[in-house]
Amino acid sequence: EWLFKQSKDIVNNCFKDKFDDVFENLRGNGGPKVVSDDMRSLLFGDYLGTVDEPDCLNRLYEEVPDVGELTQVVEICLEEYNNTHKTPMNLVIFRYFLEHLSRICRCLKVFGGNALLVGVGGSGRQSLTRLSAYMCNYKIVQPEISKSYGMAEWKDDLKALLISVGVKGQPTVFLLTDAQIKMESFLQDIDNLLNTGEVPNLFPPDEKQEIIESVRVIAQAEDKSK
């Protein structure tokens, strides 16, 4: 409610426009004024072009003109996901679902974007993340935790993740649940990834040199193509 009032004051006083006229398309209560609940329909994203433009780099980030149209796009993407993955997701698409999907997609498209999803078990946090990643054309990477999974396996997973992203250039979502955090040091490594983009002392000198050589070849090829 506070944000709604602030937005209304800014539009009226700073931009000298009538708030109710600017957001007239959102008015769903049948009344003459836009109310705070109407603003839930104000969504932005590039997912409307998901069906026609698979390459996420060429999509336009724009306002969603109709929530019904977004629902149809999400239904198509969910069907495609279920047809191309071994574990299909049986999801019910409703207003709250779309709002969270939009937020996650926006976080993923930001450079170095990350999100902490809070909720009770079974509320759909993983499913929403997987569908969002699919709509953004990102690969999902999630560690497979077993009884014998320890620090060595964790480091190997991080190495494979960083090589895939940094050397191969594969847009990736690293999905980690609270149940998969077997050691506190896992969180320390995640913290380092989010803050600096690397994990200290993860790669030995010989592996680091291989990575440098691989990246050098890619960088030289890109420089020649300009």
PDB file of C-alpha atoms in Angstrom:
ATOM      1  CA  GLU A   1       0.000   0.000   0.000  1.00  0.00           C
ATOM      2  CA  TRP A   2       2.881   2.365   0.831  1.00  0.00           C
ATOM      3  CA  LEU A   3       4.562   1.671  -2.522  1.00  0.00           C
ATOM      4  CA  PHE A   4       1.274   2.230  -4.322  1.00  0.00           C
ATOM      5  CA  LYS A   5       0.822   5.640  -2.689  1.00  0.00           C
ATOM      6  CA  GLN A   6       4.415   6.638  -3.423  1.00  0.00           C
ATOM      7  CA  SER A   7       4.088   5.615  -7.077  1.00  0.00           C
ATOM      8  CA  LYS A   8       0.860   7.537  -7.387  1.00  0.00           C
ATOM      9  CA  ASP A   9       2.385  10.693  -5.886  1.00  0.00           C
ATOM     10  CA  ILE A  10       5.440  10.503  -8.154  1.00  0.00           C
ATOM     11  CA  VAL A  11       3.384  10.083 -11.328  1.00  0.00           C
ATOM     12  CA  ASN A  12       1.013  12.907 -10.365  1.00  0.00           C
ATOM     13  CA  ASN A  13       3.539  15.379  -8.943  1.00  0.00           C
ATOM     14  CA  CYS A  14       6.826  14.667 -10.757  1.00  0.00           C
ATOM     15  CA  PHE A  15       5.678  13.482 -14.169  1.00  0.00           C
ATOM     16  CA  LYS A  16       2.565  15.692 -14.130  1.00  0.00           C
ATOM     17  CA  ASP A  17       0.417  12.837 -15.445  1.00  0.00           C
ATOM     18  CA  LYS A  18      -2.782  11.442 -14.081  1.00  0.00           C
ATOM     19  CA  PHE A  19      -2.011   8.140 -12.421  1.00  0.00           C
ATOM     20  CA  ASP A  20      -5.406   6.630 -13.244  1.00  0.00           C
ATOM     21  CA  ASP A  21      -4.987   7.531 -16.913  1.00  0.00           C
ATOM     22  CA  VAL A  22      -1.453   6.150 -17.207  1.00  0.00           C
ATOM     23  CA  PHE A  23      -2.447   2.773 -15.738  1.00  0.00           C
ATOM     24  CA  GLU A  24      -5.941   2.683 -17.141  1.00  0.00           C
ATOM     25  CA  ASN A  25      -5.260  -0.659 -18.826  1.00  0.00           C
ATOM     26  CA  LEU A  26      -4.733  -2.261 -15.413  1.00  0.00           C
ATOM     27  CA  ARG A  27      -8.043  -1.163 -13.991  1.00  0.00           C
ATOM     28  CA  GLY A  28      -9.977  -4.309 -13.267  1.00  0.00           C
ATOM     29  CA  ASN A  29     -12.423  -3.287 -10.569  1.00  0.00           C
ATOM     30  CA  GLY A  30     -14.820  -1.546 -12.922  1.00  0.00           C
ATOM     31  CA  GLY A  31     -14.415   1.701 -11.012  1.00  0.00           C
ATOM     32  CA  PRO A  32     -12.989   5.033 -12.165  1.00  0.00           C
ATOM     33  CA  LYS A  33      -9.738   4.656 -10.200  1.00  0.00           C
ATOM     34  CA  VAL A  34      -6.813   2.247 -10.192  1.00  0.00           C
ATOM     35  CA  VAL A  35      -6.427   0.527  -6.826  1.00  0.00           C
ATOM     36  CA  SER A  36      -3.382  -1.157  -5.324  1.00  0.00           C
ATOM     37  CA  ASP A  37      -4.582  -4.667  -6.193  1.00  0.00           C
ATOM     38  CA  ASP A  38      -4.748  -3.678  -9.883  1.00  0.00           C
ATOM     39  CA  MET A  39      -1.005  -3.035  -9.857  1.00  0.00           C
ATOM     40  CA  ARG A  40      -0.395  -6.766  -9.448  1.00  0.00           C
ATOM     41  CA  SER A  41      -1.157  -7.005 -13.172  1.00  0.00           C
ATOM     42  CA  LEU A  42       1.787  -4.725 -13.987  1.00  0.00           C
ATOM     43  CA  LEU A  43       4.338  -7.291 -15.166  1.00  0.00           C
ATOM     44  CA  PHE A  44       7.455  -6.851 -17.293  1.00  0.00           C
ATOM     45  CA  GLY A  45       9.551  -9.489 -18.993  1.00  0.00           C
ATOM     46  CA  ASP A  46      10.836 -10.959 -22.234  1.00  0.00           C
ATOM     47  CA  TYR A  47       8.991 -14.248 -21.937  1.00  0.00           C
ATOM     48  CA  LEU A  48       6.133 -13.309 -24.291  1.00  0.00           C
ATOM     49  CA  GLY A  49       8.543 -13.956 -27.170  1.00  0.00           C
ATOM     50  CA  THR A  50       9.592 -17.338 -25.786  1.00  0.00           C
ATOM     51  CA  VAL A  51       7.532 -19.315 -28.303  1.00  0.00           C
ATOM     52  CA  ASP A  52       8.449 -17.298 -31.422  1.00  0.00           C
ATOM     53  CA  GLU A  53      12.021 -16.402 -30.432  1.00  0.00           C
ATOM     54  CA  PRO A  54      13.871 -19.251 -28.625  1.00  0.00           C
ATOM     55  CA  ASP A  55      17.074 -17.180 -28.459  1.00  0.00           C
ATOM     56  CA  CYS A  56      16.615 -15.174 -25.250  1.00  0.00           C
ATOM     57  CA  LEU A  57      19.202 -12.599 -26.365  1.00  0.00           C
ATOM     58  CA  ASN A  58      16.913 -11.376 -29.145  1.00  0.00           C
ATOM     59  CA  ARG A  59      13.769 -10.986 -27.057  1.00  0.00           C
ATOM     60  CA  LEU A  60      12.356  -7.637 -26.027  1.00  0.00           C
ATOM     61  CA  TYR A  61      11.932  -6.806 -22.354  1.00  0.00           C
ATOM     62  CA  GLU A  62       8.512  -5.201 -22.328  1.00  0.00           C
ATOM     63  CA  GLU A  63       5.309  -4.769 -20.391  1.00  0.00           C
ATOM     64  CA  VAL A  64       2.940  -7.711 -20.415  1.00  0.00           C
ATOM     65  CA  PRO A  65      -0.221  -6.251 -21.975  1.00  0.00           C
ATOM     66  CA  ASP A  66      -2.493  -9.100 -20.950  1.00  0.00           C
ATOM     67  CA  VAL A  67      -2.123 -11.624 -18.124  1.00  0.00           C
ATOM     68  CA  GLY A  68      -4.221 -14.063 -20.131  1.00  0.00           C
ATOM     69  CA  GLU A  69      -1.654 -13.983 -22.937  1.00  0.00           C
ATOM     70  CA  LEU A  70       1.122 -14.652 -20.435  1.00  0.00           C
ATOM     71  CA  THR A  71      -0.846 -17.609 -19.080  1.00  0.00           C
ATOM     72  CA  GLN A  72      -1.045 -19.111 -22.575  1.00  0.00           C
ATOM     73  CA  VAL A  73       2.714 -18.675 -23.111  1.00  0.00           C
ATOM     74  CA  VAL A  74       3.517 -20.314 -19.767  1.00  0.00           C
ATOM     75  CA  GLU A  75       1.173 -23.216 -20.537  1.00  0.00           C
ATOM     76  CA  ILE A  76       2.950 -23.798 -23.861  1.00  0.00           C
ATOM     77  CA  CYS A  77       6.386 -23.643 -22.204  1.00  0.00           C
ATOM     78  CA  LEU A  78       5.283 -26.026 -19.449  1.00  0.00           C
ATOM     79  CA  GLU A  79       4.001 -28.500 -22.033  1.00  0.00           C
ATOM     80  CA  GLU A  80       7.276 -28.273 -23.961  1.00  0.00           C
ATOM     81  CA  TYR A  81       9.233 -28.772 -20.746  1.00  0.00           C
ATOM     82  CA  ASN A  82       7.247 -31.882 -19.847  1.00  0.00           C
ATOM     83  CA  ASN A  83       7.749 -33.291 -23.351  1.00  0.00           C
ATOM     84  CA  THR A  84      11.522 -32.833 -23.237  1.00  0.00           C
ATOM     85  CA  HIS A  85      12.340 -33.850 -19.651  1.00  0.00           C
ATOM     86  CA  LYS A  86      12.226 -37.210 -17.937  1.00  0.00           C
ATOM     87  CA  THR A  87      10.459 -35.818 -14.876  1.00  0.00           C
ATOM     88  CA  PRO A  88       7.376 -33.844 -15.945  1.00  0.00           C
ATOM     89  CA  MET A  89       5.876 -31.192 -13.675  1.00  0.00           C
ATOM     90  CA  ASN A  90       2.152 -31.153 -13.007  1.00  0.00           C
ATOM     91  CA  LEU A  91       1.612 -27.480 -12.201  1.00  0.00           C
ATOM     92  CA  VAL A  92      -1.524 -25.393 -11.819  1.00  0.00           C
ATOM     93  CA  ILE A  93      -1.029 -21.935 -13.343  1.00  0.00           C
ATOM     94  CA  PHE A  94      -2.739 -19.114 -11.487  1.00  0.00           C
ATOM     95  CA  ARG A  95      -2.142 -15.433 -10.704  1.00  0.00           C
ATOM     96  CA  TYR A  96       0.278 -15.894  -7.778  1.00  0.00           C
ATOM     97  CA  PHE A  97       2.196 -18.483  -9.808  1.00  0.00           C
ATOM     98  CA  LEU A  98       2.695 -16.011 -12.655  1.00  0.00           C
ATOM     99  CA  GLU A  99       3.839 -13.242 -10.318  1.00  0.00           C
ATOM    100  CA  HIS A 100       6.584 -15.405  -8.804  1.00  0.00           C
ATOM    101  CA  LEU A 101       7.557 -16.798 -12.200  1.00  0.00           C
ATOM    102  CA  SER A 102       8.004 -13.249 -13.463  1.00  0.00           C
ATOM    103  CA  ARG A 103      10.182 -12.337 -10.481  1.00  0.00           C
ATOM    104  CA  ILE A 104      12.417 -15.376 -10.878  1.00  0.00           C
ATOM    105  CA  CYS A 105      12.831 -14.798 -14.625  1.00  0.00           C
ATOM    106  CA  ARG A 106      13.839 -11.203 -13.954  1.00  0.00           C
ATOM    107  CA  CYS A 107      16.415 -12.308 -11.356  1.00  0.00           C
ATOM    108  CA  LEU A 108      17.886 -14.872 -13.736  1.00  0.00           C
ATOM    109  CA  LYS A 109      18.267 -12.388 -16.585  1.00  0.00           C
ATOM    110  CA  VAL A 110      20.265  -9.954 -14.457  1.00  0.00           C
ATOM    111  CA  PHE A 111      24.041 -10.424 -14.801  1.00  0.00           C
ATOM    112  CA  GLY A 112      25.104 -12.579 -11.853  1.00  0.00           C
ATOM    113  CA  GLY A 113      21.484 -12.687 -10.696  1.00  0.00           C
ATOM    114  CA  ASN A 114      20.572 -14.860  -7.747  1.00  0.00           C
ATOM    115  CA  ALA A 115      17.550 -15.466  -5.566  1.00  0.00           C
ATOM    116  CA  LEU A 116      16.776 -16.987  -2.176  1.00  0.00           C
ATOM    117  CA  LEU A 117      13.343 -18.602  -2.385  1.00  0.00           C
ATOM    118  CA  VAL A 118      11.645 -18.922   0.991  1.00  0.00           C
ATOM    119  CA  GLY A 119       8.599 -21.108   1.555  1.00  0.00           C
ATOM    120  CA  VAL A 120       7.271 -24.330   3.005  1.00  0.00           C
ATOM    121  CA  GLY A 121       8.127 -27.654   1.414  1.00  0.00           C
ATOM    122  CA  GLY A 122       6.035 -28.489  -1.614  1.00  0.00           C
ATOM    123  CA  SER A 123       5.142 -24.872  -2.381  1.00  0.00           C
ATOM    124  CA  GLY A 124       6.731 -25.092  -5.835  1.00  0.00           C
ATOM    125  CA  ARG A 125      10.026 -23.269  -5.402  1.00  0.00           C
ATOM    126  CA  GLN A 126      12.058 -25.810  -7.374  1.00  0.00           C
ATOM    127  CA  SER A 127       9.384 -26.276 -10.033  1.00  0.00           C
ATOM    128  CA  LEU A 128       9.095 -22.528 -10.599  1.00  0.00           C
ATOM    129  CA  THR A 129      12.870 -22.219 -10.843  1.00  0.00           C
ATOM    130  CA  ARG A 130      13.112 -25.052 -13.357  1.00  0.00           C
ATOM    131  CA  LEU A 131      10.339 -23.619 -15.511  1.00  0.00           C
ATOM    132  CA  SER A 132      11.849 -20.113 -15.304  1.00  0.00           C
ATOM    133  CA  ALA A 133      15.253 -21.438 -16.352  1.00  0.00           C
ATOM    134  CA  TYR A 134      13.670 -23.300 -19.257  1.00  0.00           C
ATOM    135  CA  MET A 135      11.846 -20.161 -20.410  1.00  0.00           C
ATOM    136  CA  CYS A 136      15.122 -18.216 -20.224  1.00  0.00           C
ATOM    137  CA  ASN A 137      16.884 -20.985 -22.174  1.00  0.00           C
ATOM    138  CA  TYR A 138      19.225 -21.708 -19.262  1.00  0.00           C
ATOM    139  CA  LYS A 139      20.560 -25.080 -18.219  1.00  0.00           C
ATOM    140  CA  ILE A 140      19.748 -26.312 -14.704  1.00  0.00           C
ATOM    141  CA  VAL A 141      22.588 -27.767 -12.620  1.00  0.00           C
ATOM    142  CA  GLN A 142      21.781 -29.353  -9.270  1.00  0.00           C
ATOM    143  CA  PRO A 143      24.152 -31.503  -7.197  1.00  0.00           C
ATOM    144  CA  GLU A 144      23.059 -35.090  -6.612  1.00  0.00           C
ATOM    145  CA  ILE A 145      23.489 -35.601  -2.892  1.00  0.00           C
ATOM    146  CA  SER A 146      24.120 -39.103  -1.574  1.00  0.00           C
ATOM    147  CA  LYS A 147      25.256 -40.546   1.743  1.00  0.00           C
ATOM    148  CA  SER A 148      28.847 -40.587   0.536  1.00  0.00           C
ATOM    149  CA  TYR A 149      28.670 -37.060  -0.899  1.00  0.00           C
ATOM    150  CA  GLY A 150      31.357 -34.958   0.727  1.00  0.00           C
ATOM    151  CA  MET A 151      33.673 -32.045   0.180  1.00  0.00           C
ATOM    152  CA  ALA A 152      35.549 -33.691  -2.695  1.00  0.00           C
ATOM    153  CA  GLU A 153      32.338 -34.311  -4.660  1.00  0.00           C
ATOM    154  CA  TRP A 154      31.155 -30.775  -3.912  1.00  0.00           C
ATOM    155  CA  LYS A 155      34.378 -29.293  -5.264  1.00  0.00           C
ATOM    156  CA  ASP A 156      34.120 -31.437  -8.393  1.00  0.00           C
ATOM    157  CA  ASP A 157      30.559 -30.212  -8.980  1.00  0.00           C
ATOM    158  CA  LEU A 158      31.674 -26.599  -8.571  1.00  0.00           C
ATOM    159  CA  LYS A 159      34.540 -27.130 -10.989  1.00  0.00           C
ATOM    160  CA  ALA A 160      32.247 -28.607 -13.624  1.00  0.00           C
ATOM    161  CA  LEU A 161      29.791 -25.748 -13.088  1.00  0.00           C
ATOM    162  CA  LEU A 162      32.382 -22.985 -13.475  1.00  0.00           C
ATOM    163  CA  ILE A 163      34.000 -24.602 -16.514  1.00  0.00           C
ATOM    164  CA  SER A 164      30.612 -24.985 -18.183  1.00  0.00           C
ATOM    165  CA  VAL A 165      29.739 -21.344 -17.526  1.00  0.00           C
ATOM    166  CA  GLY A 166      33.109 -19.646 -17.816  1.00  0.00           C
ATOM    167  CA  VAL A 167      34.816 -21.656 -20.557  1.00  0.00           C
ATOM    168  CA  LYS A 168      31.937 -23.071 -22.593  1.00  0.00           C
ATOM    169  CA  GLY A 169      29.721 -20.018 -22.097  1.00  0.00           C
ATOM    170  CA  GLN A 170      26.634 -22.048 -21.218  1.00  0.00           C
ATOM    171  CA  PRO A 171      23.998 -19.930 -19.399  1.00  0.00           C
ATOM    172  CA  THR A 172      23.312 -21.932 -16.259  1.00  0.00           C
ATOM    173  CA  VAL A 173      21.176 -21.885 -13.141  1.00  0.00           C
ATOM    174  CA  PHE A 174      22.773 -23.536 -10.113  1.00  0.00           C
ATOM    175  CA  LEU A 175      19.915 -24.861  -7.997  1.00  0.00           C
ATOM    176  CA  LEU A 176      20.639 -25.742  -4.372  1.00  0.00           C
ATOM    177  CA  THR A 177      18.065 -26.600  -1.724  1.00  0.00           C
ATOM    178  CA  ASP A 178      18.462 -26.377   2.033  1.00  0.00           C
ATOM    179  CA  ALA A 179      18.315 -30.178   2.265  1.00  0.00           C
ATOM    180  CA  GLN A 180      21.401 -30.425   0.041  1.00  0.00           C
ATOM    181  CA  ILE A 181      23.603 -28.343   2.321  1.00  0.00           C
ATOM    182  CA  LYS A 182      25.424 -31.148   4.117  1.00  0.00           C
ATOM    183  CA  MET A 183      28.278 -28.954   5.352  1.00  0.00           C
ATOM    184  CA  GLU A 184      28.494 -25.327   6.409  1.00  0.00           C
ATOM    185  CA  SER A 185      31.436 -24.886   4.052  1.00  0.00           C
ATOM    186  CA  PHE A 186      29.005 -25.317   1.141  1.00  0.00           C
ATOM    187  CA  LEU A 187      27.434 -22.006   2.089  1.00  0.00           C
ATOM    188  CA  GLN A 188      30.848 -20.350   2.343  1.00  0.00           C
ATOM    189  CA  ASP A 189      31.623 -21.390  -1.229  1.00  0.00           C
ATOM    190  CA  ILE A 190      28.237 -20.135  -2.431  1.00  0.00           C
ATOM    191  CA  ASP A 191      28.893 -16.841  -0.652  1.00  0.00           C
ATOM    192  CA  ASN A 192      32.236 -16.521  -2.445  1.00  0.00           C
ATOM    193  CA  LEU A 193      30.599 -17.265  -5.798  1.00  0.00           C
ATOM    194  CA  LEU A 194      27.975 -14.583  -5.276  1.00  0.00           C
ATOM    195  CA  ASN A 195      30.400 -11.948  -4.007  1.00  0.00           C
ATOM    196  CA  THR A 196      33.506 -12.503  -6.125  1.00  0.00           C
ATOM    197  CA  GLY A 197      32.498 -14.957  -8.854  1.00  0.00           C
ATOM    198  CA  GLU A 198      35.023 -17.555  -7.793  1.00  0.00           C
ATOM    199  CA  VAL A 199      35.895 -20.046  -5.060  1.00  0.00           C
ATOM    200  CA  PRO A 200      39.398 -19.571  -3.606  1.00  0.00           C
ATOM    201  CA  ASN A 201      41.860 -22.409  -4.256  1.00  0.00           C
ATOM    202  CA  LEU A 202      39.280 -24.459  -6.144  1.00  0.00           C
ATOM    203  CA  PHE A 203      41.491 -25.224  -9.147  1.00  0.00           C
ATOM    204  CA  PRO A 204      45.078 -26.503  -8.801  1.00  0.00           C
ATOM    205  CA  PRO A 205      47.718 -24.683 -10.892  1.00  0.00           C
ATOM    206  CA  ASP A 206      47.722 -27.210 -13.755  1.00  0.00           C
ATOM    207  CA  GLU A 207      43.921 -27.111 -14.165  1.00  0.00           C
ATOM    208  CA  LYS A 208      43.943 -23.331 -13.891  1.00  0.00           C
ATOM    209  CA  GLN A 209      46.494 -23.122 -16.708  1.00  0.00           C
ATOM    210  CA  GLU A 210      44.306 -25.320 -18.932  1.00  0.00           C
ATOM    211  CA  ILE A 211      41.370 -23.004 -18.302  1.00  0.00           C
ATOM    212  CA  ILE A 212      43.458 -19.926 -19.121  1.00  0.00           C
ATOM    213  CA  GLU A 213      44.563 -21.460 -22.422  1.00  0.00           C
ATOM    214  CA  SER A 214      40.990 -22.417 -23.335  1.00  0.00           C
ATOM    215  CA  VAL A 215      39.675 -18.948 -22.583  1.00  0.00           C
ATOM    216  CA  ARG A 216      42.576 -17.317 -24.457  1.00  0.00           C
ATOM    217  CA  VAL A 217      41.686 -19.190 -27.648  1.00  0.00           C
ATOM    218  CA  ILE A 218      38.029 -18.119 -27.343  1.00  0.00           C
ATOM    219  CA  ALA A 219      38.971 -14.512 -26.642  1.00  0.00           C
ATOM    220  CA  GLN A 220      41.330 -14.382 -29.644  1.00  0.00           C
ATOM    221  CA  ALA A 221      38.633 -15.836 -31.921  1.00  0.00           C
ATOM    222  CA  GLU A 222      36.099 -13.267 -30.755  1.00  0.00           C
ATOM    223  CA  ASP A 223      38.591 -10.443 -31.241  1.00  0.00           C
ATOM    224  CA  LYS A 224      39.220 -11.503 -34.841  1.00  0.00           C
ATOM    225  CA  SER A 225      35.513 -11.627 -35.604  1.00  0.00           C
ATOM    226  CA  LYS A 226      35.017  -7.959 -34.652  1.00  0.00           C
TER     227      LYS A 226
END
